[in-house]
Every structure is written in structure tokens, then in C-alpha cells.
Amino acid sequence: MTDMRRADYSDRMPFDHTELRRVMGCFATGVTVITTRDQGGRPYGLTANAVTSLSLEPPLLLICVDRKAETYPHFFDSKIFVLNILREDQEDVSRRFAKTGGEKFTGVSYRIGHLDTPVLEGTLGHVECRIIETLEGGDHVIHIGEVQHAEAGEGRPLLFFRGKYHKLPSD
Ligand SMILES: Cc1cc2nc3c(=O)[nH]c(=O)nc-3n(C[C@H](O)[C@H](O)[C@H](O)COP(=O)(O)O)c2cc1C
């Protein structure tokens, strides 16, 4: 696995996690499924909203992945991820990829993209990235990906706000 800079958290203040969750739950986001694969080509993926575009030149994105996620080690194997941005009719896909275990890809339409990694069908768009750097982020890691291919689709986004799924109101 990639060497990561180790932060020193020994001097930190005691903190109320519940309140932090409540505050950050007010930060409305879109919903993505981040996919990757293992060395044998088996697909993996997880629902994620801790993602952002980082730079246009060079084109970079970042994703944050929980160290406890089953998908976690496979980003280190492949050094690749695909960010699939979900459409408002894909709440079932989000729920499926937000659960550990099971055959997550069974019954989900996907194709193999430019980097031999699953690209979900029916999304608002997707971005295929090569991981160029990994940073430590407490109980998560931050993968910075250089964009290799990006494609926007049609439709409206699935949203997440205060622990629930939402859609944009109709125009
Ligand atoms: C809306 C939403 C956003 C999430 N965002 C993230 C995230 O950014 N990073 C992460 O590691 N887990 C995130 N999760 C949790 C994972 O999807 C969840 O832990 C999943 O079970 C991991 O799957 P795995 O263990 O099969 O890898 C999110 C879940 C939901 C419902």
C-alpha cells in the first residue's frame, strides 16, 4: 500500500460526534457510487458523498474512503476509481452500494470503462481516474485521482440532506 503521511492526533480536544454528524448532515450533496476492481478484475463499489473536484489543470478529483469499508483495499490494488454520479431515479442503487457484503453488482447495469473498471449505466455522468496520491485522513483515506476520461449524461441528481434522499423540486 502507498506510504501515507502520519498525522499526530494525540493533542486533540474531546468532541461530540453526534453534533458533528448533525451539522455536516446539513451540507446537502449529490450522491455517487465509486467503483474499482481487484487484480482479478472483480468489481467493487461503495456509495459516497465525501467527494469533490479538486483541480482543472491538471484535472483532479478527490474521494474519501473509510478504512473499514470492504472496498477499501481494492483502491490500492488497482490504483483506479470511477466516480458515478447518481440520477434521481437511482436511490435503490445508492442503497445497494451503501451496504457491505453481498453481490452488489448483480442486477445492476454496468459496462467496463476505459480503465477496465465498472462504469454504471443510467447515471448523470461519470469520471474515470488514476490514483496519483493517497493522504491519511483519520479513519478515512483521501485518494486524489487524475482524470483520464469524463462523460456527462442527462437527467436530474439524487440528493442527500439530513440523512435522507431528496430530489430537486420540479421547475
Ligand atoms: C449518502 C451516503 C454517503 C456516503 N459517503 C461515504 C463516503 O464518502 N466514503 C465512505 O467511505 N463511505 C461512505 N458511505 C458509507 C458507505 O457507502 C458504506 O459504508 C458501505 O457499506 C461501504 O461498502 P463496502 O464495505 O462494501 O465497501 C456513504 C453512505 C451513504 C448512504
CSV table of C-alpha atoms and ligand atoms in Angstrom, one decimal:
chain,number,residue,atom,x,y,z
A,1,MET,CA,0.0,0.0,0.0
A,2,THR,CA,1.0,3.6,-0.6
A,3,ASP,CA,3.0,5.3,2.2
A,4,MET,CA,1.0,8.0,3.8
A,5,ARG,CA,2.0,10.9,5.9
A,6,ARG,CA,1.0,10.2,9.6
A,7,ALA,CA,-0.8,13.0,11.4
A,8,ASP,CA,-0.5,13.3,15.2
A,9,TYR,CA,-3.9,13.4,16.8
A,10,SER,CA,-2.7,12.9,20.4
A,11,ASP,CA,-3.3,16.5,21.5
A,12,ARG,CA,-6.9,16.7,20.3
A,13,MET,CA,-10.0,18.1,22.2
A,14,PRO,CA,-12.8,15.7,23.3
A,15,PHE,CA,-15.5,16.0,20.7
A,16,ASP,CA,-19.3,15.4,20.3
A,17,HIS,CA,-19.5,13.2,17.2
A,18,THR,CA,-23.3,13.4,17.2
A,19,GLU,CA,-23.3,17.1,16.8
A,20,LEU,CA,-20.7,17.0,14.0
A,21,ARG,CA,-22.9,14.4,12.1
A,22,ARG,CA,-25.9,16.7,12.6
A,23,VAL,CA,-24.1,19.8,11.3
A,24,MET,CA,-22.5,18.1,8.4
A,25,GLY,CA,-25.8,16.4,7.5
A,26,CYS,CA,-27.0,20.0,6.7
A,27,PHE,CA,-24.5,20.1,3.9
A,28,ALA,CA,-26.6,18.9,1.1
A,29,THR,CA,-24.7,16.9,-1.5
A,30,GLY,CA,-25.2,14.8,-4.6
A,31,VAL,CA,-24.7,11.0,-4.3
A,32,THR,CA,-22.1,8.9,-6.1
A,33,VAL,CA,-21.1,5.3,-6.3
A,34,ILE,CA,-17.3,4.9,-6.5
A,35,THR,CA,-16.3,1.8,-8.3
A,36,THR,CA,-13.0,0.0,-8.6
A,37,ARG,CA,-11.8,-3.6,-9.2
A,38,ASP,CA,-9.3,-6.1,-7.7
A,39,GLN,CA,-6.4,-7.6,-9.5
A,40,GLY,CA,-8.5,-10.4,-11.0
A,41,GLY,CA,-11.0,-7.8,-12.4
A,42,ARG,CA,-13.7,-8.4,-9.8
A,43,PRO,CA,-15.8,-5.2,-9.4
A,44,TYR,CA,-16.2,-3.4,-6.1
A,45,GLY,CA,-18.1,-0.2,-5.2
A,46,LEU,CA,-19.5,1.9,-2.4
A,47,THR,CA,-21.9,4.8,-2.1
A,48,ALA,CA,-20.0,8.1,-1.3
A,49,ASN,CA,-20.7,11.8,-1.0
A,50,ALA,CA,-17.3,12.8,0.5
A,51,VAL,CA,-16.0,13.6,-3.0
A,52,THR,CA,-15.1,16.8,-4.7
A,53,SER,CA,-13.5,18.2,-7.8
A,54,LEU,CA,-10.0,19.5,-6.9
A,55,SER,CA,-8.2,21.0,-9.9
A,56,LEU,CA,-8.9,21.6,-13.6
A,57,GLU,CA,-5.2,21.9,-14.6
A,58,PRO,CA,-4.2,19.2,-14.1
A,59,PRO,CA,-7.7,17.7,-13.9
A,60,LEU,CA,-8.0,16.2,-10.4
A,61,LEU,CA,-10.8,14.8,-8.1
A,62,LEU,CA,-10.7,13.5,-4.6
A,63,ILE,CA,-12.6,10.8,-2.8
A,64,CYS,CA,-12.6,9.9,0.9
A,65,VAL,CA,-12.8,6.2,1.8
A,66,ASP,CA,-13.5,4.6,5.2
A,67,ARG,CA,-10.7,2.3,6.2
A,68,LYS,CA,-13.3,-0.2,7.4
A,69,ALA,CA,-15.1,-0.4,4.0
A,70,GLU,CA,-14.7,-3.8,2.3
A,71,THR,CA,-13.9,-1.9,-0.9
A,72,TYR,CA,-11.0,-0.1,0.8
A,73,PRO,CA,-8.1,-2.4,-0.1
A,74,HIS,CA,-9.0,-2.6,-3.7
A,75,PHE,CA,-8.3,1.0,-4.5
A,76,PHE,CA,-4.7,0.2,-3.5
A,77,ASP,CA,-4.7,-2.9,-5.8
A,78,SER,CA,-6.0,-1.2,-8.9
A,79,LYS,CA,-5.0,2.5,-8.3
A,80,ILE,CA,-8.1,3.3,-10.2
A,81,PHE,CA,-11.6,4.6,-9.4
A,82,VAL,CA,-14.7,5.6,-11.3
A,83,LEU,CA,-17.0,8.3,-9.8
A,84,ASN,CA,-20.5,7.5,-11.0
A,85,ILE,CA,-22.9,10.4,-10.3
A,86,LEU,CA,-26.4,9.1,-9.5
A,87,ARG,CA,-29.6,10.2,-11.1
A,88,GLU,CA,-32.8,10.9,-9.0
A,89,ASP,CA,-34.2,7.5,-10.0
A,90,GLN,CA,-31.2,5.7,-8.7
A,91,GLU,CA,-31.9,5.7,-4.9
A,92,ASP,CA,-32.1,1.9,-5.0
A,93,VAL,CA,-28.6,1.8,-6.5
A,94,SER,CA,-27.3,4.1,-3.7
A,95,ARG,CA,-28.9,1.9,-1.0
A,96,ARG,CA,-27.4,-1.2,-2.5
A,97,PHE,CA,-23.9,0.2,-2.6
A,98,ALA,CA,-24.2,1.6,0.9
A,99,LYS,CA,-24.4,-1.9,2.4
A,100,THR,CA,-21.3,-4.1,3.0
A,101,GLY,CA,-21.4,-7.6,1.6
A,102,GLY,CA,-23.5,-9.4,-1.0
A,103,GLU,CA,-23.3,-9.4,-4.7
A,104,LYS,CA,-23.7,-5.6,-5.1
A,105,PHE,CA,-23.3,-5.7,-8.9
A,106,THR,CA,-25.9,-8.5,-9.6
A,107,GLY,CA,-28.8,-6.9,-11.4
A,108,VAL,CA,-27.1,-3.6,-11.8
A,109,SER,CA,-26.4,-2.4,-15.4
A,110,TYR,CA,-22.8,-1.5,-15.9
A,111,ARG,CA,-20.1,-1.7,-18.6
A,112,ILE,CA,-16.3,-1.9,-18.4
A,113,GLY,CA,-14.8,1.5,-19.0
A,114,HIS,CA,-11.5,2.8,-20.4
A,115,LEU,CA,-9.6,1.8,-17.3
A,116,ASP,CA,-11.1,-1.8,-17.1
A,117,THR,CA,-13.2,-0.6,-14.2
A,118,PRO,CA,-17.1,-0.7,-13.9
A,119,VAL,CA,-19.0,2.3,-15.2
A,120,LEU,CA,-22.6,2.2,-14.0
A,121,GLU,CA,-25.3,2.8,-16.6
A,122,GLY,CA,-28.1,5.3,-16.3
A,123,THR,CA,-26.2,7.8,-14.3
A,124,LEU,CA,-25.9,11.6,-14.6
A,125,GLY,CA,-22.3,11.2,-15.6
A,126,HIS,CA,-19.0,9.5,-14.6
A,127,VAL,CA,-15.3,10.3,-14.3
A,128,GLU,CA,-12.6,7.7,-14.6
A,129,CYS,CA,-9.4,8.4,-12.6
A,130,ARG,CA,-6.0,7.0,-11.9
A,131,ILE,CA,-5.0,7.5,-8.2
A,132,ILE,CA,-1.8,9.6,-8.1
A,133,GLU,CA,-1.7,10.3,-4.3
A,134,THR,CA,-3.2,9.0,-1.1
A,135,LEU,CA,-3.3,11.0,2.1
A,136,GLU,CA,-4.2,10.0,5.6
A,137,GLY,CA,-7.5,11.4,6.9
A,138,GLY,CA,-8.2,9.9,10.4
A,139,ASP,CA,-10.4,6.9,10.0
A,140,HIS,CA,-10.6,7.6,6.2
A,141,VAL,CA,-8.1,8.0,3.5
A,142,ILE,CA,-8.2,10.6,0.8
A,143,HIS,CA,-7.4,9.4,-2.7
A,144,ILE,CA,-6.5,12.0,-5.3
A,145,GLY,CA,-7.3,10.9,-8.8
A,146,GLU,CA,-6.1,12.3,-12.1
A,147,VAL,CA,-9.0,12.3,-14.6
A,148,GLN,CA,-8.5,10.1,-17.6
A,149,HIS,CA,-12.0,10.2,-19.0
A,150,ALA,CA,-15.2,12.1,-18.2
A,151,GLU,CA,-18.7,11.9,-19.7
A,152,ALA,CA,-21.8,13.8,-18.7
A,153,GLY,CA,-25.3,12.2,-19.1
A,154,GLU,CA,-28.8,13.5,-19.0
A,155,GLY,CA,-31.2,13.9,-16.1
A,156,ARG,CA,-31.5,15.3,-12.6
A,157,PRO,CA,-29.5,14.5,-9.5
A,158,LEU,CA,-30.2,12.3,-6.5
A,159,LEU,CA,-29.5,14.4,-3.4
A,160,PHE,CA,-28.7,13.6,0.3
A,161,PHE,CA,-29.6,16.0,3.1
A,162,ARG,CA,-30.0,15.4,6.9
A,163,GLY,CA,-29.7,11.6,6.4
A,164,LYS,CA,-32.4,11.3,3.8
A,165,TYR,CA,-32.6,11.1,0.0
A,166,HIS,CA,-34.2,14.0,-1.9
A,167,LYS,CA,-34.9,15.2,-5.4
A,168,LEU,CA,-34.8,18.7,-6.8
A,169,PRO,CA,-38.3,20.2,-6.9
A,170,SER,CA,-39.8,20.3,-10.4
A,171,ASP,CA,-39.1,23.5,-12.4
B,1,LIG,C1,-25.2,9.1,1.2
B,1,LIG,C2,-24.1,8.2,1.6
B,1,LIG,C3,-22.8,8.8,1.5
B,1,LIG,C4,-21.7,8.0,1.9
B,1,LIG,N1,-20.4,8.5,1.7
B,1,LIG,C5,-19.3,7.8,2.0
B,1,LIG,C6,-18.0,8.3,1.7
B,1,LIG,O1,-17.9,9.4,1.2
B,1,LIG,N2,-17.0,7.5,2.0
B,1,LIG,C7,-17.1,6.2,2.6
B,1,LIG,O2,-16.1,5.5,2.8
B,1,LIG,N3,-18.3,5.7,2.9
B,1,LIG,C8,-19.5,6.5,2.6
B,1,LIG,N4,-20.7,6.0,2.9
B,1,LIG,C9,-20.8,4.7,3.5
B,1,LIG,C10,-20.6,3.5,2.6
B,1,LIG,O3,-21.4,3.6,1.4
B,1,LIG,C11,-20.9,2.2,3.4
B,1,LIG,O4,-20.0,2.1,4.5
B,1,LIG,C12,-20.7,0.9,2.5
B,1,LIG,O5,-21.3,-0.1,3.2
B,1,LIG,C13,-19.3,0.6,2.2
B,1,LIG,O6,-19.4,-0.6,1.4
B,1,LIG,P1,-18.2,-1.7,1.4
B,1,LIG,O7,-18.0,-2.1,2.9
B,1,LIG,O8,-18.8,-2.9,0.7
B,1,LIG,O9,-17.1,-1.1,0.8
B,1,LIG,C14,-21.8,6.7,2.5
B,1,LIG,C15,-23.1,6.2,2.6
B,1,LIG,C16,-24.2,7.0,2.2
B,1,LIG,C17,-25.6,6.4,2.3
